[in-house]
Amino acid sequence: MSATTLPSGRLALMLTELRLPTIKRLADDLCAQSDREGWPGHRLLEALMEHEIAEREFRRIDRHRAESCLTPDKRLSSFDFAAVPSVSKAQVMALAEGHEWIDRGANVLLFGPPGVGKSHLVSGLGHALVDAGRRVLFTRCSDLVQRLQAARRDLRLPQELARLDRFDLLILDDLSYVRRDQAETSVLFELIAERYERKSLAITANTPFSQWSDVFVDPAMTLAAVDRLVHHSTILEMNVESYRRRAAHAAQPSGRRTNARPTTTTATDHAT
Ligand code: ADP
Ligand code: MG
């Protein structure tokens, strides 16, 4: 039977019914090729199935990328590791490629002043995980706190926390910008406690742990939160000068560099 005499209408209907859009799209061509080249039946079947599976995986990753809210161009491939000597490229690539830390719900914490590439680096890590079939959500920490507070008001905080459970990695960007009045409900602590040793968090902050008391209700809760976060974590200290500022300096005529010293912020600065 040649491609032109295939019962396309009926076959197309059946493939729609079975939700096999890729096979539907390729059936005529692959059947024709199979006839031309005299493939055994199982080879044709295999070829069709392989295409369907590959497309499904592709669409799944696409969906995960869309739901992740990651900025498309903040990838590890566009991150200039030479600009942040304190961060080991090998260590970051190991996190991107080996997911044992994700499986045991370990965390990544990134510290440094504004503009040093914390959001870019953590997004790059997020993209790498999405590429590998993981589910990631990138959110500003203060936005998530707001969302969780609304959920608590509506008595559906447990459901909202459970919804976040489908993400292998939750990226909380700019923890330090959670406002004092937002801290009062402790939802952020509940999120950290809920995910502890189960699901990973990646957190960026431009203030050291000692100043996190502005983000939680009281010192005891701050201590409890930090304790859980650091128990299984990789801490990346990014104490360099703002990348943007450096790029601006580089664009200036030589000899006009002003005092360009970084404002350093380490995880344990002024530790209590
Ligand atoms: P932070 O989150 O620490 O404030 P960002 O990640 O927002 O910093 O970085 C500020 C800008 O500089 C972004 O456009 C980012 O892509 C860029 N950038 C920062 N560091 C690097 C780097 N090492 N390589 C490439 N781009 C960088
Ligand atoms: Mg940032």
Short mmCIF file of C-alpha atoms and ligand atoms in Angstrom, two decimals:
data_model
loop_
_atom_site.label_atom_id
_atom_site.label_comp_id
_atom_site.label_asym_id
_atom_site.label_seq_id
_atom_site.Cartn_x
_atom_site.Cartn_y
_atom_site.Cartn_z
CA MET A 1 0.00 0.00 0.00
CA SER A 2 1.54 3.34 -1.01
CA ALA A 3 1.29 6.56 0.98
CA THR A 4 -1.37 7.92 -1.34
CA THR A 5 -3.66 4.91 -0.84
CA LEU A 6 -3.37 4.93 2.99
CA PRO A 7 -6.74 5.21 4.69
CA SER A 8 -5.56 8.61 5.98
CA GLY A 9 -8.96 9.83 7.08
CA ARG A 10 -9.67 6.83 9.29
CA LEU A 11 -6.11 6.51 10.51
CA ALA A 12 -6.02 10.21 11.31
CA LEU A 13 -9.22 9.87 13.33
CA MET A 14 -7.86 6.93 15.30
CA LEU A 15 -4.59 8.71 16.02
CA THR A 16 -6.51 11.74 17.23
CA GLU A 17 -8.65 9.49 19.43
CA LEU A 18 -5.50 7.92 20.87
CA ARG A 19 -3.87 11.36 21.30
CA LEU A 20 -0.86 10.59 19.14
CA PRO A 21 -0.37 13.88 17.25
CA THR A 22 3.23 13.27 16.23
CA ILE A 23 2.49 9.87 14.70
CA LYS A 24 -0.48 11.48 12.99
CA ARG A 25 1.77 14.13 11.49
CA LEU A 26 4.49 11.69 10.40
CA ALA A 27 2.51 8.55 9.52
CA ASP A 28 2.15 9.17 5.81
CA ASP A 29 5.81 10.00 5.27
CA LEU A 30 7.18 7.20 7.44
CA CYS A 31 4.80 4.62 5.96
CA ALA A 32 5.87 5.69 2.48
CA GLN A 33 9.52 5.43 3.44
CA SER A 34 8.92 2.05 5.03
CA ASP A 35 7.24 0.80 1.83
CA ARG A 36 10.00 2.18 -0.34
CA GLU A 37 12.78 0.69 1.73
CA GLY A 38 11.03 -2.53 2.67
CA TRP A 39 11.26 -2.08 6.46
CA PRO A 40 10.07 -4.94 8.64
CA GLY A 41 6.82 -3.99 10.40
CA HIS A 42 8.40 -3.61 13.83
CA ARG A 43 10.93 -1.09 12.51
CA LEU A 44 8.12 1.14 11.27
CA LEU A 45 6.26 0.82 14.57
CA GLU A 46 9.41 1.63 16.53
CA ALA A 47 10.19 4.66 14.39
CA LEU A 48 6.69 6.05 14.89
CA MET A 49 6.75 5.47 18.65
CA GLU A 50 10.21 6.97 19.04
CA HIS A 51 9.08 10.17 17.36
CA GLU A 52 5.97 10.39 19.54
CA ILE A 53 7.96 9.87 22.74
CA ALA A 54 10.65 12.37 21.77
CA GLU A 55 8.05 15.02 20.93
CA ARG A 56 6.22 14.42 24.18
CA GLU A 57 9.41 14.90 26.15
CA PHE A 58 10.13 18.06 24.20
CA ARG A 59 6.65 19.45 24.88
CA ARG A 60 6.89 18.49 28.54
CA ILE A 61 10.16 20.40 28.96
CA ASP A 62 8.62 23.35 27.11
CA ARG A 63 5.70 23.37 29.55
CA HIS A 64 8.07 23.16 32.51
CA ARG A 65 10.12 26.04 31.14
CA ALA A 66 7.00 28.18 30.72
CA GLU A 67 5.74 27.45 34.24
CA SER A 68 9.21 28.06 35.75
CA CYS A 69 9.06 31.86 35.21
CA LEU A 70 12.81 31.76 34.52
CA THR A 71 14.16 34.64 32.43
CA PRO A 72 14.94 32.98 29.07
CA ASP A 73 18.41 34.43 28.51
CA LYS A 74 19.86 33.94 32.01
CA ARG A 75 21.66 30.70 31.29
CA LEU A 76 24.85 29.21 32.65
CA SER A 77 26.26 29.39 29.11
CA SER A 78 26.02 33.19 29.22
CA PHE A 79 27.40 33.50 32.75
CA ASP A 80 30.96 34.78 32.91
CA PHE A 81 32.49 32.75 35.73
CA ALA A 82 35.78 34.62 35.44
CA ALA A 83 33.98 37.67 36.84
CA VAL A 84 33.30 35.85 40.14
CA PRO A 85 36.51 34.10 41.20
CA SER A 86 35.01 33.07 44.56
CA VAL A 87 32.51 30.80 42.77
CA SER A 88 33.87 27.57 41.35
CA LYS A 89 32.52 26.88 37.87
CA ALA A 90 33.16 23.17 38.42
CA GLN A 91 31.03 23.22 41.57
CA VAL A 92 28.16 25.00 39.82
CA MET A 93 28.35 22.65 36.81
CA ALA A 94 28.30 19.69 39.20
CA LEU A 95 25.07 21.07 40.72
CA ALA A 96 23.64 21.57 37.23
CA GLU A 97 24.51 18.10 36.01
CA GLY A 98 24.28 15.81 39.03
CA HIS A 99 20.92 15.88 40.75
CA GLU A 100 21.65 13.89 43.85
CA TRP A 101 21.27 17.12 45.88
CA ILE A 102 17.81 17.67 44.38
CA ASP A 103 16.80 14.11 45.24
CA ARG A 104 17.61 14.67 48.90
CA GLY A 105 16.13 18.18 49.07
CA ALA A 106 19.41 20.03 49.64
CA ASN A 107 19.62 23.81 49.15
CA VAL A 108 21.73 26.42 47.41
CA LEU A 109 22.25 29.81 49.04
CA LEU A 110 23.79 32.71 47.13
CA PHE A 111 25.10 35.77 48.90
CA GLY A 112 26.51 39.01 47.58
CA PRO A 113 25.78 42.69 47.00
CA PRO A 114 23.39 43.80 44.24
CA GLY A 115 24.42 43.33 40.62
CA VAL A 116 26.97 40.54 41.08
CA GLY A 117 24.97 37.93 39.17
CA LYS A 118 23.13 36.02 41.92
CA SER A 119 19.82 35.98 40.02
CA HIS A 120 21.57 35.15 36.75
CA LEU A 121 23.56 32.28 38.23
CA VAL A 122 20.63 30.74 40.07
CA SER A 123 18.44 31.10 36.95
CA GLY A 124 21.12 29.33 34.93
CA LEU A 125 21.02 26.51 37.41
CA GLY A 126 17.22 26.45 37.14
CA HIS A 127 17.36 26.22 33.33
CA ALA A 128 19.84 23.35 33.52
CA LEU A 129 17.45 21.46 35.81
CA VAL A 130 14.50 22.12 33.49
CA ASP A 131 16.62 20.83 30.57
CA ALA A 132 17.13 17.66 32.57
CA GLY A 133 13.37 17.19 33.05
CA ARG A 134 13.06 18.72 36.54
CA ARG A 135 10.42 21.21 37.62
CA VAL A 136 11.54 24.59 38.85
CA LEU A 137 9.79 27.78 39.95
CA PHE A 138 11.58 31.12 40.06
CA THR A 139 9.86 33.78 42.14
CA ARG A 140 10.71 36.93 43.98
CA CYS A 141 10.69 35.98 47.62
CA SER A 142 8.43 38.88 48.60
CA ASP A 143 5.88 37.91 45.91
CA LEU A 144 5.75 34.36 47.19
CA VAL A 145 5.37 35.53 50.78
CA GLN A 146 2.46 37.69 49.68
CA ARG A 147 0.86 34.74 47.92
CA LEU A 148 1.28 32.50 50.95
CA GLN A 149 -0.13 35.16 53.24
CA ALA A 150 -3.22 35.44 51.06
CA ALA A 151 -3.53 31.65 51.21
CA ARG A 152 -3.30 31.72 55.00
CA ARG A 153 -6.01 34.38 55.20
CA ASP A 154 -8.24 32.14 53.08
CA LEU A 155 -7.40 29.11 55.26
CA ARG A 156 -5.74 27.33 52.36
CA LEU A 157 -2.05 27.62 53.29
CA PRO A 158 -1.55 23.82 53.43
CA GLN A 159 -3.01 23.47 49.94
CA GLU A 160 -0.80 26.29 48.62
CA LEU A 161 2.30 24.71 50.18
CA ALA A 162 1.28 21.37 48.67
CA ARG A 163 0.96 23.02 45.25
CA LEU A 164 4.56 24.19 45.54
CA ASP A 165 5.59 20.63 46.29
CA ARG A 166 5.46 19.70 42.62
CA PHE A 167 8.56 21.85 42.07
CA ASP A 168 11.85 20.05 42.60
CA LEU A 169 13.51 23.42 43.07
CA LEU A 170 11.90 26.59 44.33
CA ILE A 171 14.06 29.66 43.70
CA LEU A 172 13.38 32.50 46.13
CA ASP A 173 15.07 35.57 44.73
CA ASP A 174 16.02 38.44 47.03
CA LEU A 175 15.06 37.14 50.43
CA SER A 176 16.38 40.37 51.96
CA TYR A 177 13.60 42.36 50.29
CA VAL A 178 10.83 40.68 52.25
CA ARG A 179 9.27 43.56 54.15
CA ARG A 180 9.09 43.72 57.90
CA ASP A 181 5.28 43.69 57.90
CA GLN A 182 5.34 40.61 55.69
CA ALA A 183 7.44 38.78 58.26
CA GLU A 184 4.74 38.85 60.85
CA THR A 185 2.82 35.85 59.58
CA SER A 186 5.76 33.42 59.48
CA VAL A 187 4.62 31.83 56.20
CA LEU A 188 8.19 31.87 54.91
CA PHE A 189 9.33 29.85 57.89
CA GLU A 190 6.51 27.39 57.30
CA LEU A 191 7.59 26.98 53.71
CA ILE A 192 11.19 26.31 54.76
CA ALA A 193 10.12 23.86 57.45
CA GLU A 194 7.73 22.12 55.06
CA ARG A 195 10.40 21.54 52.42
CA TYR A 196 13.21 20.68 54.83
CA GLU A 197 15.07 17.51 53.74
CA ARG A 198 12.42 16.83 51.09
CA LYS A 199 12.43 19.51 48.40
CA SER A 200 15.17 21.93 47.44
CA LEU A 201 15.25 25.70 47.82
CA ALA A 202 17.64 28.13 46.19
CA ILE A 203 17.77 31.51 47.89
CA THR A 204 19.57 34.71 46.93
CA ALA A 205 20.21 37.41 49.50
CA ASN A 206 22.27 40.54 49.79
CA THR A 207 22.31 40.49 53.57
CA PRO A 208 24.10 37.98 55.81
CA PHE A 209 22.25 35.53 58.04
CA SER A 210 22.64 37.86 60.99
CA GLN A 211 20.32 40.35 59.32
CA TRP A 212 17.66 37.82 58.43
CA SER A 213 15.86 38.62 61.64
CA ASP A 214 14.12 41.37 59.66
CA VAL A 215 12.55 38.67 57.53
CA PHE A 216 11.26 36.35 60.25
CA VAL A 217 9.05 36.97 63.23
CA ASP A 218 11.66 36.68 65.98
CA PRO A 219 15.30 35.64 66.59
CA ALA A 220 14.32 32.08 67.53
CA MET A 221 12.46 31.61 64.26
CA THR A 222 15.33 33.18 62.31
CA LEU A 223 17.75 30.74 63.92
CA ALA A 224 15.45 27.80 63.22
CA ALA A 225 15.05 28.85 59.58
CA VAL A 226 18.78 29.38 59.01
CA ASP A 227 19.54 26.10 60.76
CA ARG A 228 17.27 24.14 58.41
CA LEU A 229 18.50 25.95 55.31
CA VAL A 230 22.20 25.46 55.97
CA HIS A 231 21.96 21.88 57.25
CA HIS A 232 22.21 20.49 53.70
CA SER A 233 23.35 23.35 51.52
CA THR A 234 25.89 24.73 49.12
CA ILE A 235 26.72 28.34 49.91
CA LEU A 236 28.01 30.51 47.07
CA GLU A 237 29.59 33.77 48.18
CA MET A 238 29.71 36.31 45.37
CA ASN A 239 31.65 39.21 46.76
CA VAL A 240 32.72 41.08 43.70
CA GLU A 241 31.93 44.43 42.22
CA SER A 242 28.59 44.80 40.45
CA TYR A 243 28.83 43.27 36.97
CA ARG A 244 26.81 46.12 35.52
CA ARG A 245 29.05 48.73 37.12
CA ARG A 246 32.13 46.95 35.83
CA ALA A 247 30.65 46.76 32.35
CA ALA A 248 29.94 50.50 32.54
CA HIS A 249 33.52 51.18 33.64
CA ALA A 250 34.90 49.01 30.87
CA ALA A 251 32.91 51.03 28.35
CA GLN A 252 34.48 54.26 29.62
CA PRO A 253 37.73 55.66 28.19
CA SER A 254 40.73 54.23 30.12
CA GLY A 255 42.01 56.02 33.17
CA ARG A 256 38.57 57.06 34.36
CA ARG A 257 37.99 54.19 36.74
CA THR A 258 36.87 55.49 40.08
CA ASN A 259 37.26 53.71 43.39
CA ALA A 260 35.53 50.53 42.40
CA ARG A 261 35.73 48.44 45.54
CA PRO A 262 32.98 45.91 46.14
CA THR A 263 30.68 46.19 49.11
CA THR A 264 31.16 42.76 50.58
CA THR A 265 28.36 40.71 52.03
CA THR A 266 29.12 37.22 53.24
CA ALA A 267 26.73 34.70 54.67
CA THR A 268 28.17 35.03 58.13
CA ASP A 269 29.21 38.69 58.20
CA HIS A 270 28.63 40.18 61.63
CA ALA A 271 27.41 36.75 62.72
CA THR A 272 25.52 36.83 65.96
P1 ADP B 1 22.07 40.21 41.36
O1 ADP B 1 20.95 39.24 41.34
O2 ADP B 1 23.25 39.76 42.15
O3 ADP B 1 21.64 41.58 41.80
P2 ADP B 1 21.94 39.95 38.50
O4 ADP B 1 21.99 38.49 38.32
O5 ADP B 1 20.62 40.60 38.36
O6 ADP B 1 22.61 40.38 39.88
O7 ADP B 1 22.98 40.61 37.49
C1 ADP B 1 22.87 41.96 37.03
C2 ADP B 1 23.08 41.98 35.50
O8 ADP B 1 24.42 41.65 35.18
C3 ADP B 1 22.21 40.96 34.77
O9 ADP B 1 21.85 41.48 33.53
C4 ADP B 1 23.15 39.77 34.61
O10 ADP B 1 22.80 38.99 33.48
C5 ADP B 1 24.49 40.43 34.45
N1 ADP B 1 25.57 39.64 35.06
C6 ADP B 1 25.96 39.66 36.35
N2 ADP B 1 27.00 38.87 36.59
C7 ADP B 1 27.28 38.29 35.40
C8 ADP B 1 28.27 37.35 34.97
N3 ADP B 1 29.19 36.87 35.83
N4 ADP B 1 28.26 36.98 33.67
C9 ADP B 1 27.34 37.49 32.81
N5 ADP B 1 26.39 38.38 33.14
C10 ADP B 1 26.36 38.80 34.42
MG MG B 2 18.95 39.64 41.79
#
